[in-house]
mmCIF file of C-alpha atoms in Angstrom:
data_model
loop_
_atom_site.group_PDB
_atom_site.id
_atom_site.type_symbol
_atom_site.label_atom_id
_atom_site.label_comp_id
_atom_site.label_asym_id
_atom_site.label_seq_id
_atom_site.Cartn_x
_atom_site.Cartn_y
_atom_site.Cartn_z
ATOM 1 C CA UNK A 1 -65.992 29.547 -14.594
ATOM 2 C CA UNK A 2 -65.458 27.685 -17.847
ATOM 3 C CA UNK A 3 -64.164 24.109 -17.787
ATOM 4 C CA UNK A 4 -62.105 22.234 -20.358
ATOM 5 C CA UNK A 5 -62.230 18.514 -19.602
ATOM 6 C CA UNK A 6 -59.637 16.289 -21.330
ATOM 7 C CA UNK A 7 -60.849 12.700 -21.063
ATOM 8 C CA UNK A 8 -61.881 9.580 -22.948
ATOM 9 C CA UNK A 9 -65.055 9.540 -20.837
ATOM 10 C CA UNK A 10 -67.714 12.047 -19.846
ATOM 11 C CA UNK A 11 -67.285 11.390 -16.103
ATOM 12 C CA UNK A 12 -70.674 13.010 -15.554
ATOM 13 C CA UNK A 13 -72.630 10.201 -13.871
ATOM 14 C CA UNK A 14 -74.700 11.314 -10.888
ATOM 15 C CA UNK A 15 -74.142 8.024 -9.065
ATOM 16 C CA UNK A 16 -73.055 4.449 -9.619
ATOM 17 C CA UNK A 17 -75.108 1.936 -7.689
ATOM 18 C CA UNK A 18 -74.959 2.968 -4.028
ATOM 19 C CA UNK A 19 -71.975 5.257 -4.603
ATOM 20 C CA UNK A 20 -73.143 8.895 -4.603
ATOM 21 C CA UNK A 21 -69.664 10.159 -5.462
ATOM 22 C CA UNK A 22 -68.307 7.758 -8.099
ATOM 23 C CA UNK A 23 -65.006 8.265 -9.891
ATOM 24 C CA UNK A 24 -67.098 8.511 -13.062
ATOM 25 C CA UNK A 25 -68.949 11.535 -11.645
ATOM 26 C CA UNK A 26 -66.725 14.589 -11.111
ATOM 27 C CA UNK A 27 -68.122 16.504 -14.093
ATOM 28 C CA UNK A 28 -71.632 15.986 -12.767
ATOM 29 C CA UNK A 29 -70.517 17.576 -9.469
ATOM 30 C CA UNK A 30 -68.652 20.392 -11.248
ATOM 31 C CA UNK A 31 -71.777 21.230 -13.258
ATOM 32 C CA UNK A 32 -73.654 21.681 -9.955
ATOM 33 C CA UNK A 33 -71.308 24.461 -8.781
ATOM 34 C CA UNK A 34 -73.127 27.766 -9.064
ATOM 35 C CA UNK A 35 -70.088 29.630 -10.427
ATOM 36 C CA UNK A 36 -69.610 27.158 -13.285
ATOM 37 C CA UNK A 37 -71.328 28.181 -16.508
ATOM 38 C CA UNK A 38 -72.487 24.803 -17.851
ATOM 39 C CA UNK A 39 -72.601 26.143 -21.415
ATOM 40 C CA UNK A 40 -68.864 26.791 -21.021
ATOM 41 C CA UNK A 41 -68.026 23.168 -20.159
ATOM 42 C CA UNK A 42 -66.097 21.485 -22.966
ATOM 43 C CA UNK A 43 -65.480 17.727 -23.091
ATOM 44 C CA UNK A 44 -62.331 17.195 -25.202
ATOM 45 C CA UNK A 45 -61.368 13.799 -26.640
ATOM 46 C CA UNK A 46 -64.401 11.681 -25.734
ATOM 47 C CA UNK A 47 -64.214 8.176 -27.183
ATOM 48 C CA UNK A 48 -64.801 4.511 -26.563
ATOM 49 C CA UNK A 49 -67.471 2.074 -25.483
ATOM 50 C CA UNK A 50 -67.470 2.993 -21.784
ATOM 51 C CA UNK A 51 -69.498 6.156 -22.501
ATOM 52 C CA UNK A 52 -73.238 5.681 -22.209
ATOM 53 C CA UNK A 53 -75.931 7.436 -24.234
ATOM 54 C CA UNK A 54 -77.252 8.839 -20.935
ATOM 55 C CA UNK A 55 -73.929 10.597 -20.332
ATOM 56 C CA UNK A 56 -74.050 12.204 -23.792
ATOM 57 C CA UNK A 57 -77.649 13.216 -23.157
ATOM 58 C CA UNK A 58 -76.742 14.828 -19.823
ATOM 59 C CA UNK A 59 -73.910 16.778 -21.467
ATOM 60 C CA UNK A 60 -76.321 18.058 -24.117
ATOM 61 C CA UNK A 61 -79.009 18.791 -21.521
ATOM 62 C CA UNK A 62 -76.754 21.157 -19.566
ATOM 63 C CA UNK A 63 -75.438 22.815 -22.727
ATOM 64 C CA UNK A 64 -71.902 21.408 -22.591
ATOM 65 C CA UNK A 65 -69.915 21.017 -25.805
ATOM 66 C CA UNK A 66 -68.475 17.647 -26.776
ATOM 67 C CA UNK A 67 -65.487 17.169 -29.073
ATOM 68 C CA UNK A 68 -64.875 13.511 -29.813
ATOM 69 C CA UNK A 69 -61.476 12.170 -30.767
ATOM 70 C CA UNK A 70 -62.876 11.623 -34.256
ATOM 71 C CA UNK A 71 -63.687 15.342 -34.547
ATOM 72 C CA UNK A 72 -60.236 16.270 -33.252
ATOM 73 C CA UNK A 73 -58.586 14.024 -35.853
ATOM 74 C CA UNK A 74 -60.853 15.304 -38.621
ATOM 75 C CA UNK A 75 -60.750 19.046 -37.882
ATOM 76 C CA UNK A 76 -57.234 19.149 -36.419
ATOM 77 C CA UNK A 77 -56.259 19.564 -32.805
ATOM 78 C CA UNK A 78 -55.372 23.252 -33.166
ATOM 79 C CA UNK A 79 -58.785 24.204 -34.611
ATOM 80 C CA UNK A 80 -60.658 22.208 -31.959
ATOM 81 C CA UNK A 81 -58.460 23.577 -29.171
ATOM 82 C CA UNK A 82 -59.132 27.163 -30.251
ATOM 83 C CA UNK A 83 -62.884 26.480 -30.411
ATOM 84 C CA UNK A 84 -62.795 24.813 -26.977
ATOM 85 C CA UNK A 85 -60.993 27.845 -25.589
ATOM 86 C CA UNK A 86 -63.503 30.235 -27.170
ATOM 87 C CA UNK A 87 -66.427 28.297 -25.682
ATOM 88 C CA UNK A 88 -64.843 28.008 -22.213
ATOM 89 C CA UNK A 89 -64.067 31.745 -22.164
ATOM 90 C CA UNK A 90 -67.543 32.810 -23.244
ATOM 91 C CA UNK A 91 -69.178 34.791 -20.421
ATOM 92 C CA UNK A 92 -66.649 33.527 -17.863
ATOM 93 C CA UNK A 93 -63.823 35.137 -15.930
ATOM 94 C CA UNK A 94 -61.797 31.961 -15.257
ATOM 95 C CA UNK A 95 -61.015 28.668 -16.940
ATOM 96 C CA UNK A 96 -60.400 25.441 -15.067
ATOM 97 C CA UNK A 97 -58.704 22.558 -16.888
ATOM 98 C CA UNK A 98 -59.159 18.967 -15.773
ATOM 99 C CA UNK A 99 -57.148 16.152 -17.345
ATOM 100 C CA UNK A 100 -57.775 12.434 -17.002
ATOM 101 C CA UNK A 101 -54.732 10.372 -17.943
ATOM 102 C CA UNK A 102 -56.762 8.331 -20.434
ATOM 103 C CA UNK A 103 -56.942 11.306 -22.781
ATOM 104 C CA UNK A 104 -53.536 9.954 -23.837
ATOM 105 C CA UNK A 105 -53.454 6.749 -25.860
ATOM 106 C CA UNK A 106 -52.924 3.636 -23.713
ATOM 107 C CA UNK A 107 -49.634 2.906 -25.508
ATOM 108 C CA UNK A 108 -48.153 5.968 -23.765
ATOM 109 C CA UNK A 109 -50.110 5.636 -20.513
ATOM 110 C CA UNK A 110 -49.502 2.198 -18.931
ATOM 111 C CA UNK A 111 -50.443 3.479 -15.474
ATOM 112 C CA UNK A 112 -53.901 4.652 -16.475
ATOM 113 C CA UNK A 113 -57.139 3.244 -17.853
ATOM 114 C CA UNK A 114 -56.604 1.118 -20.977
ATOM 115 C CA UNK A 115 -58.274 3.359 -23.556
ATOM 116 C CA UNK A 116 -56.894 3.373 -27.069
ATOM 117 C CA UNK A 117 -57.052 5.962 -29.871
ATOM 118 C CA UNK A 118 -56.215 8.857 -27.578
ATOM 119 C CA UNK A 119 -54.013 11.879 -27.982
ATOM 120 C CA UNK A 120 -50.277 11.525 -28.353
ATOM 121 C CA UNK A 121 -48.249 13.068 -25.515
ATOM 122 C CA UNK A 122 -47.008 15.927 -27.722
ATOM 123 C CA UNK A 123 -50.621 16.829 -28.563
ATOM 124 C CA UNK A 124 -51.556 17.033 -24.887
ATOM 125 C CA UNK A 125 -48.402 19.011 -24.066
ATOM 126 C CA UNK A 126 -49.132 21.487 -26.858
ATOM 127 C CA UNK A 127 -52.748 21.856 -25.740
ATOM 128 C CA UNK A 128 -51.803 22.481 -22.107
ATOM 129 C CA UNK A 129 -49.064 24.955 -23.045
ATOM 130 C CA UNK A 130 -51.559 26.826 -25.241
ATOM 131 C CA UNK A 131 -54.161 26.861 -22.481
ATOM 132 C CA UNK A 132 -51.579 28.015 -19.939
ATOM 133 C CA UNK A 133 -50.554 30.794 -22.290
ATOM 134 C CA UNK A 134 -54.219 31.823 -22.580
ATOM 135 C CA UNK A 135 -54.409 32.254 -18.803
ATOM 136 C CA UNK A 136 -56.044 29.330 -17.032
ATOM 137 C CA UNK A 137 -56.899 29.642 -13.340
ATOM 138 C CA UNK A 138 -56.609 26.013 -12.269
ATOM 139 C CA UNK A 139 -55.597 22.517 -13.369
ATOM 140 C CA UNK A 140 -55.823 18.962 -12.120
ATOM 141 C CA UNK A 141 -54.521 15.682 -13.529
ATOM 142 C CA UNK A 142 -56.287 12.458 -12.474
ATOM 143 C CA UNK A 143 -56.187 8.673 -12.796
ATOM 144 C CA UNK A 144 -52.598 7.561 -12.631
ATOM 145 C CA UNK A 145 -52.503 4.179 -10.905
ATOM 146 C CA UNK A 146 -49.081 3.565 -9.280
ATOM 147 C CA UNK A 147 -49.614 -0.209 -9.064
ATOM 148 C CA UNK A 148 -50.005 -0.351 -12.866
ATOM 149 C CA UNK A 149 -47.116 2.097 -13.414
ATOM 150 C CA UNK A 150 -43.984 0.302 -12.102
ATOM 151 C CA UNK A 151 -41.600 2.298 -14.340
ATOM 152 C CA UNK A 152 -43.448 5.563 -13.518
ATOM 153 C CA UNK A 153 -44.113 6.334 -17.201
ATOM 154 C CA UNK A 154 -47.612 7.674 -16.527
ATOM 155 C CA UNK A 155 -46.424 9.597 -13.478
ATOM 156 C CA UNK A 156 -43.703 11.235 -15.555
ATOM 157 C CA UNK A 157 -46.220 11.958 -18.321
ATOM 158 C CA UNK A 158 -48.436 13.730 -15.784
ATOM 159 C CA UNK A 159 -45.499 15.762 -14.463
ATOM 160 C CA UNK A 160 -44.461 16.758 -17.985
ATOM 161 C CA UNK A 161 -48.041 17.741 -18.816
ATOM 162 C CA UNK A 162 -48.227 20.019 -15.777
ATOM 163 C CA UNK A 163 -44.809 21.500 -16.627
ATOM 164 C CA UNK A 164 -46.100 22.391 -20.111
ATOM 165 C CA UNK A 165 -49.141 24.150 -18.618
ATOM 166 C CA UNK A 166 -46.876 26.024 -16.183
ATOM 167 C CA UNK A 167 -44.503 26.983 -19.016
ATOM 168 C CA UNK A 168 -47.484 28.410 -20.892
ATOM 169 C CA UNK A 169 -48.478 30.407 -17.816
ATOM 170 C CA UNK A 170 -44.890 31.642 -17.440
ATOM 171 C CA UNK A 171 -44.818 32.679 -21.101
ATOM 172 C CA UNK A 172 -48.039 34.645 -20.577
ATOM 173 C CA UNK A 173 -46.637 36.354 -17.486
ATOM 174 C CA UNK A 174 -43.403 37.221 -19.272
ATOM 175 C CA UNK A 175 -45.487 38.824 -22.032
#
């Protein structure tokens, strides 16, 4: 299984204090799954001061690929997306996509973590449609906080994102 992880943060911490299963740790747990090829894990959109050097080191240690938001802006989202897809597909039979809401800039994501300089919604929608069209096997969308999202903007953004991935899958099926 290859994994494409859209997020501002690595989310690969083994633990946080006494918490063995912290919210900043799902990619650590995913990398422990025998069927996941760690060299086919791609972190897409990493940015900001809440990433520690130890998290970058762990990603490198397991052979994961990291594309920062700076690289995406410099190389272009389409080029980076195609490279992420190539890496995730290498020696795998399935691709799992995981999306944290903070991949999107905070201006468009009031019900998620306040992380700026993220993707615009249309960039995420395009990426998920493209991945759906390539034939992903699974998808999750995390970190929408209803208490912070009284107008449901982030909830709607998540629904639209999933619809774009499903439309890509439908386009693939239609041929």
